[in-house]
Tab-separated table of C-alpha atoms and ligand atoms in Angstrom:
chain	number	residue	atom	x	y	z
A	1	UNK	CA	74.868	153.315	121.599
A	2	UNK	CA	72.988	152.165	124.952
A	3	UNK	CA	72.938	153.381	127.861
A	4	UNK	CA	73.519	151.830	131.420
A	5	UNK	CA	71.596	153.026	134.468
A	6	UNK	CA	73.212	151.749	137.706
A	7	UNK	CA	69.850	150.779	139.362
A	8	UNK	CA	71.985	149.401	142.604
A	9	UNK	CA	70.410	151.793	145.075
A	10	UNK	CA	67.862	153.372	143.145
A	11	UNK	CA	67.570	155.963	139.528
A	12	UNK	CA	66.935	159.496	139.549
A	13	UNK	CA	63.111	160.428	138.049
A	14	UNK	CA	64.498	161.479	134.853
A	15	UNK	CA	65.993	158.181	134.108
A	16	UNK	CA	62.931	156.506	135.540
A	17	UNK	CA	61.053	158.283	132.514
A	18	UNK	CA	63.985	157.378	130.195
A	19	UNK	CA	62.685	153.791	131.419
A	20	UNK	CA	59.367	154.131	130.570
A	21	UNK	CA	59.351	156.046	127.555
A	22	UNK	CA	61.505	153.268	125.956
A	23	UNK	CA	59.378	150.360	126.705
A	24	UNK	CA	55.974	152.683	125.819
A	25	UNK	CA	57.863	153.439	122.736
A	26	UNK	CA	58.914	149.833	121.807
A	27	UNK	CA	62.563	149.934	122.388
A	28	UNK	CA	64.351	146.882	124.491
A	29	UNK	CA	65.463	147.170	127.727
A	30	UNK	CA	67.576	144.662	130.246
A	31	UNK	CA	66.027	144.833	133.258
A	32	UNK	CA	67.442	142.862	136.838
A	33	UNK	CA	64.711	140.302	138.485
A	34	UNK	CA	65.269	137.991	141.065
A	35	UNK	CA	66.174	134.899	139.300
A	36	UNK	CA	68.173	136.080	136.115
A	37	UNK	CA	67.884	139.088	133.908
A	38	UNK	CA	65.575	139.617	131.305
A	39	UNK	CA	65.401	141.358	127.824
A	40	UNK	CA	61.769	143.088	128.363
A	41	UNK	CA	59.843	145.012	126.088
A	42	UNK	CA	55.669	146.022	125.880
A	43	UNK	CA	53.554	142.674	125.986
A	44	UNK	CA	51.046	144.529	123.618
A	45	UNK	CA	53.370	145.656	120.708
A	46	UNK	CA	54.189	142.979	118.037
A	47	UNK	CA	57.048	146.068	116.779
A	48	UNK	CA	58.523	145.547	120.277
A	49	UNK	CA	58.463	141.730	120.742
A	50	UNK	CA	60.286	141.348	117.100
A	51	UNK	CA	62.874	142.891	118.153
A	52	UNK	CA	63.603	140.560	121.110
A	53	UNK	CA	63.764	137.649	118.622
A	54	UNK	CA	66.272	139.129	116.499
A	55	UNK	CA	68.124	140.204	119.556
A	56	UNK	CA	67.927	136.914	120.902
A	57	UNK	CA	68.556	134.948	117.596
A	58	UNK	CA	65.709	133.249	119.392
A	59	UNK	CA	63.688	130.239	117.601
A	60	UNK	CA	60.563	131.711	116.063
A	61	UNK	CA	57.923	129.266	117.628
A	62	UNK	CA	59.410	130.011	121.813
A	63	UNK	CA	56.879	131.609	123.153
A	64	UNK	CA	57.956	135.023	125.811
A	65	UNK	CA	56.898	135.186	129.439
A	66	UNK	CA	54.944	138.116	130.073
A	67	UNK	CA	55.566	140.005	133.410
A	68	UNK	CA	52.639	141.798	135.632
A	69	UNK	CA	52.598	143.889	138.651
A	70	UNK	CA	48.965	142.387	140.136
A	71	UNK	CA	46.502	140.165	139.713
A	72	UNK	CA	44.673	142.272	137.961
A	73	UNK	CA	47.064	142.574	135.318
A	74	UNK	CA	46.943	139.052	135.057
A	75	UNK	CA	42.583	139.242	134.508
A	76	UNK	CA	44.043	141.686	131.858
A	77	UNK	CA	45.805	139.399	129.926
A	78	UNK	CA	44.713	135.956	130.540
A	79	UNK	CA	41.177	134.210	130.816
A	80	UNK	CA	39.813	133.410	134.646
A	81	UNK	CA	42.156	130.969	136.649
A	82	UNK	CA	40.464	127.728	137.740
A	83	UNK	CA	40.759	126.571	141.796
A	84	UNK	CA	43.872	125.268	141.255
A	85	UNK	CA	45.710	127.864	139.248
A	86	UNK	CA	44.237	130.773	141.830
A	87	UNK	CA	45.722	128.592	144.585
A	88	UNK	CA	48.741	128.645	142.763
A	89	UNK	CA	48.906	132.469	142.024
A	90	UNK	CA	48.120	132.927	145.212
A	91	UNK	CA	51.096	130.762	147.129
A	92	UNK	CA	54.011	131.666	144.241
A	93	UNK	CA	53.007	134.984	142.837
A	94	UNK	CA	55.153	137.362	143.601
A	95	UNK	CA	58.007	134.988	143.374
A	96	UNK	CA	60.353	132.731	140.967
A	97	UNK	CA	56.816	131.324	139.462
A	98	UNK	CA	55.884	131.170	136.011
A	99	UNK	CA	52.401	129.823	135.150
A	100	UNK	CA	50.719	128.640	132.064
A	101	UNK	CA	47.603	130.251	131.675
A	102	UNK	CA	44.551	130.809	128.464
A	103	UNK	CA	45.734	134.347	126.926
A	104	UNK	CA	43.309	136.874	125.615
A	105	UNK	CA	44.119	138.583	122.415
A	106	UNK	CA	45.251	141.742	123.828
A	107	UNK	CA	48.521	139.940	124.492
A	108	UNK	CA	50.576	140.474	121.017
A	109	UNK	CA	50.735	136.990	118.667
A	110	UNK	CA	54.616	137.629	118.470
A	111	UNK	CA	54.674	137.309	122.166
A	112	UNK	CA	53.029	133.899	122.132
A	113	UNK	CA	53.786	132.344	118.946
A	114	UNK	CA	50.153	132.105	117.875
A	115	UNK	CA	49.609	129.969	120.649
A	116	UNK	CA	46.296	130.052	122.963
A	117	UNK	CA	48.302	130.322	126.240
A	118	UNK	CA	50.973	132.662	127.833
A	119	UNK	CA	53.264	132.207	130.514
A	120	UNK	CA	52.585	134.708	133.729
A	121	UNK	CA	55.068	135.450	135.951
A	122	UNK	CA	55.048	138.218	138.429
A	123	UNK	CA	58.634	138.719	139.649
A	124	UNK	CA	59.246	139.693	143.379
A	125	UNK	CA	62.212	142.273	142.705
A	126	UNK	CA	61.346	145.597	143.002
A	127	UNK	CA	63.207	147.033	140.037
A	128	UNK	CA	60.993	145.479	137.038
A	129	UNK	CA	57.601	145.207	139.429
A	130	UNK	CA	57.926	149.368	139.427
A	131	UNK	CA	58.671	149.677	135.843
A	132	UNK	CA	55.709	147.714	135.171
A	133	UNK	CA	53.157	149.222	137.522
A	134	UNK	CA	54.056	152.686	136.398
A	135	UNK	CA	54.001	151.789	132.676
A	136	UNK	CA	51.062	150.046	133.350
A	137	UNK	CA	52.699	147.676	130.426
A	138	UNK	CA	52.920	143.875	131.308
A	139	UNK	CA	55.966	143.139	130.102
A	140	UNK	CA	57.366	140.542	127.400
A	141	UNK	CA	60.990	139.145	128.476
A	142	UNK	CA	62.869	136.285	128.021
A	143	UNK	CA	66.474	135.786	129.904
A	144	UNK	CA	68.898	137.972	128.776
A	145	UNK	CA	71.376	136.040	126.656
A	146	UNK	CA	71.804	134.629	123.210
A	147	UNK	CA	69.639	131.881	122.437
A	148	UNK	CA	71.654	128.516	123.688
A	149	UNK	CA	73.782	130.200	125.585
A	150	UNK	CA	73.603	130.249	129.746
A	151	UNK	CA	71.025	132.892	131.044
A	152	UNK	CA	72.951	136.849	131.574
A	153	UNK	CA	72.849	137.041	135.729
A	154	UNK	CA	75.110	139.751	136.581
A	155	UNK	CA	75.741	142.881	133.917
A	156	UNK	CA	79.387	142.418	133.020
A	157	UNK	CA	78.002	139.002	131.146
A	158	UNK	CA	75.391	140.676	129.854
A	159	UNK	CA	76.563	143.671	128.039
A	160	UNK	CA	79.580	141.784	126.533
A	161	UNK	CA	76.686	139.618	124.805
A	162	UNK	CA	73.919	141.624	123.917
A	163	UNK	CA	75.277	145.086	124.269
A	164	UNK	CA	75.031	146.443	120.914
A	165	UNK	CA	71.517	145.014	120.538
A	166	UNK	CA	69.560	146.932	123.625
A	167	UNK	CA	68.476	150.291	124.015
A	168	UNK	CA	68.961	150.403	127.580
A	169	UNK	CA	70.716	148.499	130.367
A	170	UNK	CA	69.861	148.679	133.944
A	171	UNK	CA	72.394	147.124	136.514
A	172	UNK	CA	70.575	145.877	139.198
A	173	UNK	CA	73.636	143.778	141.187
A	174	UNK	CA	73.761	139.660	140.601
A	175	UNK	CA	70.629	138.266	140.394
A	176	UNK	CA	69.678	137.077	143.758
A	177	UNK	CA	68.000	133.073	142.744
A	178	UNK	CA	70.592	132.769	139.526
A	179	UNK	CA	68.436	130.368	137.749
A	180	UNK	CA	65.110	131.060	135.817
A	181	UNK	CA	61.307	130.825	137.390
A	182	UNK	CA	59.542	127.315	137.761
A	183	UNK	CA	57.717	126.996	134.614
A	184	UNK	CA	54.206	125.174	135.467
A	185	UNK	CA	51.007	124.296	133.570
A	186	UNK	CA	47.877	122.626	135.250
A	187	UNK	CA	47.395	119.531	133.220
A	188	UNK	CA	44.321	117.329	133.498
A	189	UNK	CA	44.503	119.288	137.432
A	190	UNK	CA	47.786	118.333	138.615
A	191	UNK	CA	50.061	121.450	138.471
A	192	UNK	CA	52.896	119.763	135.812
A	193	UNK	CA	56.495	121.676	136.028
A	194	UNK	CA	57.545	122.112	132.663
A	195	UNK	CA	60.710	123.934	133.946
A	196	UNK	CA	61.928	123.171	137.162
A	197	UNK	CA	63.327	126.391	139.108
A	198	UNK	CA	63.809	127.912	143.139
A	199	UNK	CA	59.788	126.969	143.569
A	200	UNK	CA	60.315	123.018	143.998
A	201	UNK	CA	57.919	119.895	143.688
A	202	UNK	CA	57.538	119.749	147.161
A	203	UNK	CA	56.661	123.170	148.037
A	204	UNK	CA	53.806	123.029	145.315
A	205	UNK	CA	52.578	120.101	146.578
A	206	UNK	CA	52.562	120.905	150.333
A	207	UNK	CA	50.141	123.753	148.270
A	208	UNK	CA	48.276	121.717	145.992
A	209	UNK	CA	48.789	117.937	147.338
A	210	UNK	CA	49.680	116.830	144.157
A	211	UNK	CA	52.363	117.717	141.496
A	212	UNK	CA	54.286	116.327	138.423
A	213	UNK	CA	57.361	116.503	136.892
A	214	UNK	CA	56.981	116.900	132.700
A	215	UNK	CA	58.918	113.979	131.785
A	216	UNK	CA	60.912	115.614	129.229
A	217	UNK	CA	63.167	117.594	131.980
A	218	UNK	CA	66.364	115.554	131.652
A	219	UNK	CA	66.013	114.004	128.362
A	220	UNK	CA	66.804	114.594	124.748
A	221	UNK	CA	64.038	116.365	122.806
A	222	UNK	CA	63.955	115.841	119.164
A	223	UNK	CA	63.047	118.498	116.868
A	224	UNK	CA	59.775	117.825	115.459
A	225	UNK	CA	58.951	116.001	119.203
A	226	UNK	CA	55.238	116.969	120.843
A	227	UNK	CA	55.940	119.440	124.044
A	228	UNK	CA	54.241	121.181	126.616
A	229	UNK	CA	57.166	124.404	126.188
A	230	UNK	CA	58.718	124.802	123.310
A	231	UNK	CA	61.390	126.150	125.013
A	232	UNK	CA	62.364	122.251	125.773
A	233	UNK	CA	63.462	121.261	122.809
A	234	UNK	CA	66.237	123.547	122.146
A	235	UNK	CA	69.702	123.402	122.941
A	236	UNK	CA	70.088	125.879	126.011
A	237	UNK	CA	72.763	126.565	128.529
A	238	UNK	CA	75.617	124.995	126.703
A	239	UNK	CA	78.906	126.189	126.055
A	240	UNK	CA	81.120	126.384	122.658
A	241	UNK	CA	83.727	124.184	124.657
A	242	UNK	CA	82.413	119.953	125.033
A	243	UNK	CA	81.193	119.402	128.576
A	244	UNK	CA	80.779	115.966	131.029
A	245	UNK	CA	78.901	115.742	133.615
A	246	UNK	CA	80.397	113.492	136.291
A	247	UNK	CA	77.227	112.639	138.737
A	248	UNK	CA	77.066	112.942	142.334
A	249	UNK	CA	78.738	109.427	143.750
A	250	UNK	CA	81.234	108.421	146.384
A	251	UNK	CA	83.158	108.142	143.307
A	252	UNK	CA	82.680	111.646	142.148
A	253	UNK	CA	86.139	112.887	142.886
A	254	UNK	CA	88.376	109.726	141.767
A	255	UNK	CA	86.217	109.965	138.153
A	256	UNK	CA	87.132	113.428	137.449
A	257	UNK	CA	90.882	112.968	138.708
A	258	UNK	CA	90.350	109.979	136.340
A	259	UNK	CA	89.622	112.239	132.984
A	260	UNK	CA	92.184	114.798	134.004
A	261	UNK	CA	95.118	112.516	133.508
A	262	UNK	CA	94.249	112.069	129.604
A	263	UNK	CA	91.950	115.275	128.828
A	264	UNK	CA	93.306	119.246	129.006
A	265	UNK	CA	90.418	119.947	130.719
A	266	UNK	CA	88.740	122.097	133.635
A	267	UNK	CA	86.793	121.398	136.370
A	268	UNK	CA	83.248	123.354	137.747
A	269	UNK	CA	83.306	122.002	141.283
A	270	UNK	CA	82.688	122.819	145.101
A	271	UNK	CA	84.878	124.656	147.665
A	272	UNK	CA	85.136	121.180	150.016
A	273	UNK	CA	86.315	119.094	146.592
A	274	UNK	CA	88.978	121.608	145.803
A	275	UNK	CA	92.343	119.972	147.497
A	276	UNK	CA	91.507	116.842	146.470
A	277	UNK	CA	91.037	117.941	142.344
A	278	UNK	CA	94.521	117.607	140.694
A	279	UNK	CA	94.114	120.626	138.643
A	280	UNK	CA	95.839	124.264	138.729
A	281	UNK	CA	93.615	127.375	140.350
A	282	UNK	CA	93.138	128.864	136.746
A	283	UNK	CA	91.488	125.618	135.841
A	284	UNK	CA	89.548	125.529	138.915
A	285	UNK	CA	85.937	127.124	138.374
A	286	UNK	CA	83.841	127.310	141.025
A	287	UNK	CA	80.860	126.377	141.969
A	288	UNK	CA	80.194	127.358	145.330
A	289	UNK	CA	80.069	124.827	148.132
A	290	UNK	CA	78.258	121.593	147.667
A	291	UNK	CA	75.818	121.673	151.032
A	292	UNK	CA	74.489	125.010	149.835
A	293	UNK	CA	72.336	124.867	146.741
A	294	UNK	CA	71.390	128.541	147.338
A	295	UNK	CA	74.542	129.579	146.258
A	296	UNK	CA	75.396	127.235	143.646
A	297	UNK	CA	72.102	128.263	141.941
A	298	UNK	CA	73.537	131.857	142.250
A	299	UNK	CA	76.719	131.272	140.679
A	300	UNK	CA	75.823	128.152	137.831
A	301	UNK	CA	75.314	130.521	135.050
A	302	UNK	CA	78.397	132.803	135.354
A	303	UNK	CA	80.256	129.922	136.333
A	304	UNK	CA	79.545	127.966	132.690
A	305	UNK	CA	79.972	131.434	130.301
A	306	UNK	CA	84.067	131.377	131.851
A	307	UNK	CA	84.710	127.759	131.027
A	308	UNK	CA	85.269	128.815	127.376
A	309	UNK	CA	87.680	131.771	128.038
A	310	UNK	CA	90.260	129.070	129.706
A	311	UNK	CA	90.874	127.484	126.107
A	312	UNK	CA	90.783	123.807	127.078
A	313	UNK	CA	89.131	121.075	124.966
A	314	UNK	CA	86.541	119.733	127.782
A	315	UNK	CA	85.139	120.910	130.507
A	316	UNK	CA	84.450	118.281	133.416
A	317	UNK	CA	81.129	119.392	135.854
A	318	UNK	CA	80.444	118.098	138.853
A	319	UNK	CA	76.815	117.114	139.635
A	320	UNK	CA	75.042	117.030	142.955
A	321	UNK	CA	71.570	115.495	143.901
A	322	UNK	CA	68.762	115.705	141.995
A	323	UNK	CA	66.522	116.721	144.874
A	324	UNK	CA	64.599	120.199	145.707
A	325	UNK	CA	66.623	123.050	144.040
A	326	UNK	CA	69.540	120.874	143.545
A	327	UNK	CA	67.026	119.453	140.838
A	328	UNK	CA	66.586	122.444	139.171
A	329	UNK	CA	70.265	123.272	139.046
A	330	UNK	CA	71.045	120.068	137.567
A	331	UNK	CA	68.472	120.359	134.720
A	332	UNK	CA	70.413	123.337	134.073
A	333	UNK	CA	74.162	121.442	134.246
A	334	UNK	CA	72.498	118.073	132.492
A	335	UNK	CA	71.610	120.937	129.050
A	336	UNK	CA	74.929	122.559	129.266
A	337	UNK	CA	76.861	118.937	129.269
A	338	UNK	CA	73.727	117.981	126.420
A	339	UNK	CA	73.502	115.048	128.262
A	340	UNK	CA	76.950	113.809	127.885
A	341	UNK	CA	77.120	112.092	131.944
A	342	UNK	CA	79.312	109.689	133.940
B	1	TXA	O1	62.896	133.616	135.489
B	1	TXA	C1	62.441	133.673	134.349
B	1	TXA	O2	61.447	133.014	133.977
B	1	TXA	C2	63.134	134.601	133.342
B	1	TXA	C3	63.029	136.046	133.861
B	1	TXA	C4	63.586	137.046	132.894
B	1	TXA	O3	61.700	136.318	134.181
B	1	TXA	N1	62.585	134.466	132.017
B	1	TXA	C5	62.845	133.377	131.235
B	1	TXA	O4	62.287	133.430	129.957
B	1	TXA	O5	63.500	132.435	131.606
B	1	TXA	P1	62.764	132.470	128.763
B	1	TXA	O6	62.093	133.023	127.560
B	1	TXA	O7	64.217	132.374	128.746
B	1	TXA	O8	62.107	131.091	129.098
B	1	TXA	C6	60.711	130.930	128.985
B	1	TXA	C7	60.343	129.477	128.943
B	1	TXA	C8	60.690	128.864	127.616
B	1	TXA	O9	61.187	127.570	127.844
B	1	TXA	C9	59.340	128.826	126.912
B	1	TXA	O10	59.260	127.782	125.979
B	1	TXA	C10	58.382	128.625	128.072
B	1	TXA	O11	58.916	129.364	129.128
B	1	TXA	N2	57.033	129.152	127.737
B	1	TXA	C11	56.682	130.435	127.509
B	1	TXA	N3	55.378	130.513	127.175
B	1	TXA	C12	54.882	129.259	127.223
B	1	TXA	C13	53.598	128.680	126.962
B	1	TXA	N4	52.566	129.407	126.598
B	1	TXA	N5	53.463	127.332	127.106
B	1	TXA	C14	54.528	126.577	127.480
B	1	TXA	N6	55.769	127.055	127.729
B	1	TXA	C15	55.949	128.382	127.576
B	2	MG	MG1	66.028	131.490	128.434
C-alpha cells in the first residue's frame, strides 16, 4: 500500500524524512511540479530508475529528465555549458525548461538510455526543488502517467492510474502550467525545441536571437525514424476512444455541428462555443475559454483522460492557433487526435 501526503500547505518533518528516505532508498515517489506531475526517483541508482520503466510500461530506449536544485547540481551531472546553453540556463532555469545537455557518468545508464546526453530541468515549484536540495539527489522523473496516456496533473488522475505502482504520493493541488517543460537542444548553435511547452519560440529568441522548431513536432514519426528525443516517436497523449481534431477556422463551429449529426460523439471545446454546440452538458467537456491559453494549458490533460468515461465512439476537439503556448497545447491535442484533423 502507498501512502498520500497532502503537501497543499506544507508536511510535517517526519513525513519530510519519510520523503527522503524513500528516494535515498530507491523507492518511487509522485511528486507535484509546476507543469505536470512526475514519477521521481534517485538520478544515480540504476535499482531506482528500473522501476520507473516498469511503472511506466515506458519504452526502454526514452530517456528520463533529471531534476536539480542549482547550477551546481547541474556541473554535477553534466559537462560545462557552452555561451549559448549558460544563456539559456540562465533566462529559463528555474522554470518550465528542459535542456539537452553532455552527461557525465555519474548520471545512471538506465536514466539515459546509454545515451551521451541528459535532459536538465530545474523546476520552479517549491515542493520537488526542497526534496531535492535536502536529498542532495538530482532527481530522475518522467510525467506521471502510463506511457501513451495524457500526463497525471491533479492527484485524483493520478492515483487511479499508477496507484498501486508508487511508494509514495504527494498531493501538491493541480499543477499550475498543465503541460510538460519546453524540451530544447542547441544544435549546430541555434537552441532547437524538441518539445514545445509554457517557454515559447519567441521568448527564447528575444534571449538568444535565434531559435528553431524540430520539424518533427506535428508530424508522424515512424518507428525506426532518426530523432533528436526519442520521446517523439511514440504514441503519447491519446485516448482509448478515436479522436478529430477540427482546426481553428471561421468554420470551426458549423464542422463539428456537422459530425455530430452522424457520429455519437463528444465535444472538448471553449466556454464562448458552448450555446452554439448542439450537444447535451454530459457530452460537453471543457476546455476552458478560447482567449486564454493559460487556462486551457491547465485543464488539456484532465480534460482528454474524461472523454473515455462518457462511452461514445469519437471524440471531436476543437483546435485553436498554433501560435506561442497555443502551439504547445496543440502539439499536445494534434498526438491525442494522432493526427486525425479537419
Ligand atoms: O515538465 C516536464 O518535463 C515533466 C515534469 C515531471 O518535469 N517531465 C516530463 O518527462 O515530461 P517525460 O519523461 O514525460 O518526457 C521527457 C521527454 C521525452 O520526450 C524524452 O524523449 C525527452 O524528454 N528526452 C529526455 N532525455 C533526452 C535526451 N537526452 N535527448 C533528447 N530528448 C530527451
Ligand atoms: Mg511524458
Amino acid at each position: 500500500m502507498n501512502k498520500v501526503l497532502d503537501w497543499k500547505n506544507g508536511i510535517n518533518e517526519a513525513e519530510f524524512g519519510e520523503v527522503i528516505n524513500a528516494i535515498k532508498n530507491d523507492k518511487l515517489v509522485i511528486v507535484p511540479t509546476e507543469t505536470v506531475y512526475g514519477i521521481a526517483a534517485n538520478a544515480y541508482s540504476n535499482e531506482a530508475c528500473k522501476k520507473i520503466f516498469e511503472a511506466k510500461g515506458r519504452a526502454q530506449d526514452n530517456p528520463l529528465i533529471i531534476h536539480v536544485s542549482d547550477k551546481k547540481m547541474i556541473l554535477k551531472i553534466a559537462e560545462q555549458p557552452n555561451e549559448i546553453e549558460e544563456k539559456l540556463i540562465d533566462s529559463f532555469m528555474p522554470g518550465p525548461f528542459t535542456l539537452i545537455l553532455n552527461k557525465k557518468d555519474i548520471i545512471c545508464d538506465v536514466a539515459s538510455c546509454n545515451m551521451k546526453s541528459i535532459g536538465i530541468r530545474m523546476p520552479s515549484s517549491q515542493i520537488i526543488h526542497t526534496i531535492i536540495e535536502k536529498s542532495n539527489t538530482p532527481i530522475a522523473a518522467p510525467s506521471a502517467n502510463i506511457s501513451g496516456r495524457p500526463s497525471g496533473t491533479c492527484i485524483e488522475d493520478i492515483t487511479q492510474e499508477l496507484g498501486d505502482k508508487v511508494d509514495i504520493i504527494i498531493d501538491g493541488g493541480k499543477c499550475k502550467i498543465g503541460i510538460e517543460s519546453t524540451v530544447v537542444k542547441v544544435i549546430d548553435g541555434i537552441p532547437t525545441i524538441l518539445r514545445p511547452g509554457y517557454v515559447t519560440e519567441n521568448d527564447i529568441k528575444k534571449v538568444i536571437g535565434k531559435v528553431a522548431l524540430s520539424d518533427k513536432l506535428f508530424k508522424k514519426v515512424e518507428k525506426n525514424e532518426k530523432v533528436e528525443s526519442p520521446g517523439m516517436k511514440y504514441r503519447h497523449y491519446a485516448p482509448k476512444t478515436r479522436c478529430v481534431l477540427v482546426e481553428k477556422s471561421e468554420e470551426q463551429i458549423k464542422k463539428v455541428n456537422d459530425i455530430l449529426k452522424s457520429e455519437d460523439a463528444c465535444v472538448l471545446g471553449f466556454k464562448e462555443d458552448r450555446e452554439f454546440i448542439n450537444i447535451d452538458d454530459n457530452k460537453f467537456i471543457l476546455l476552458g475559454s478560447k482567449y486564454n491559453l493559460e487556462e486551457i494549458s491547465q485543464n488539456v490533460f484532465s480534460a482528454l483522460r474524461k472523454i473515455d468515461k462518457l462511452n461514445v465512439k469519437l471524440a471531436i476537439v476543437e483546435g485553436i492557433e498554433r501560435e506561442g503556448l497555443g502551439l504547445s497545447i496543440m502539439n499536445r491535442l494534434v498526438r491525442a487526435c494522432e493526427n486525425n484533423i479537419v
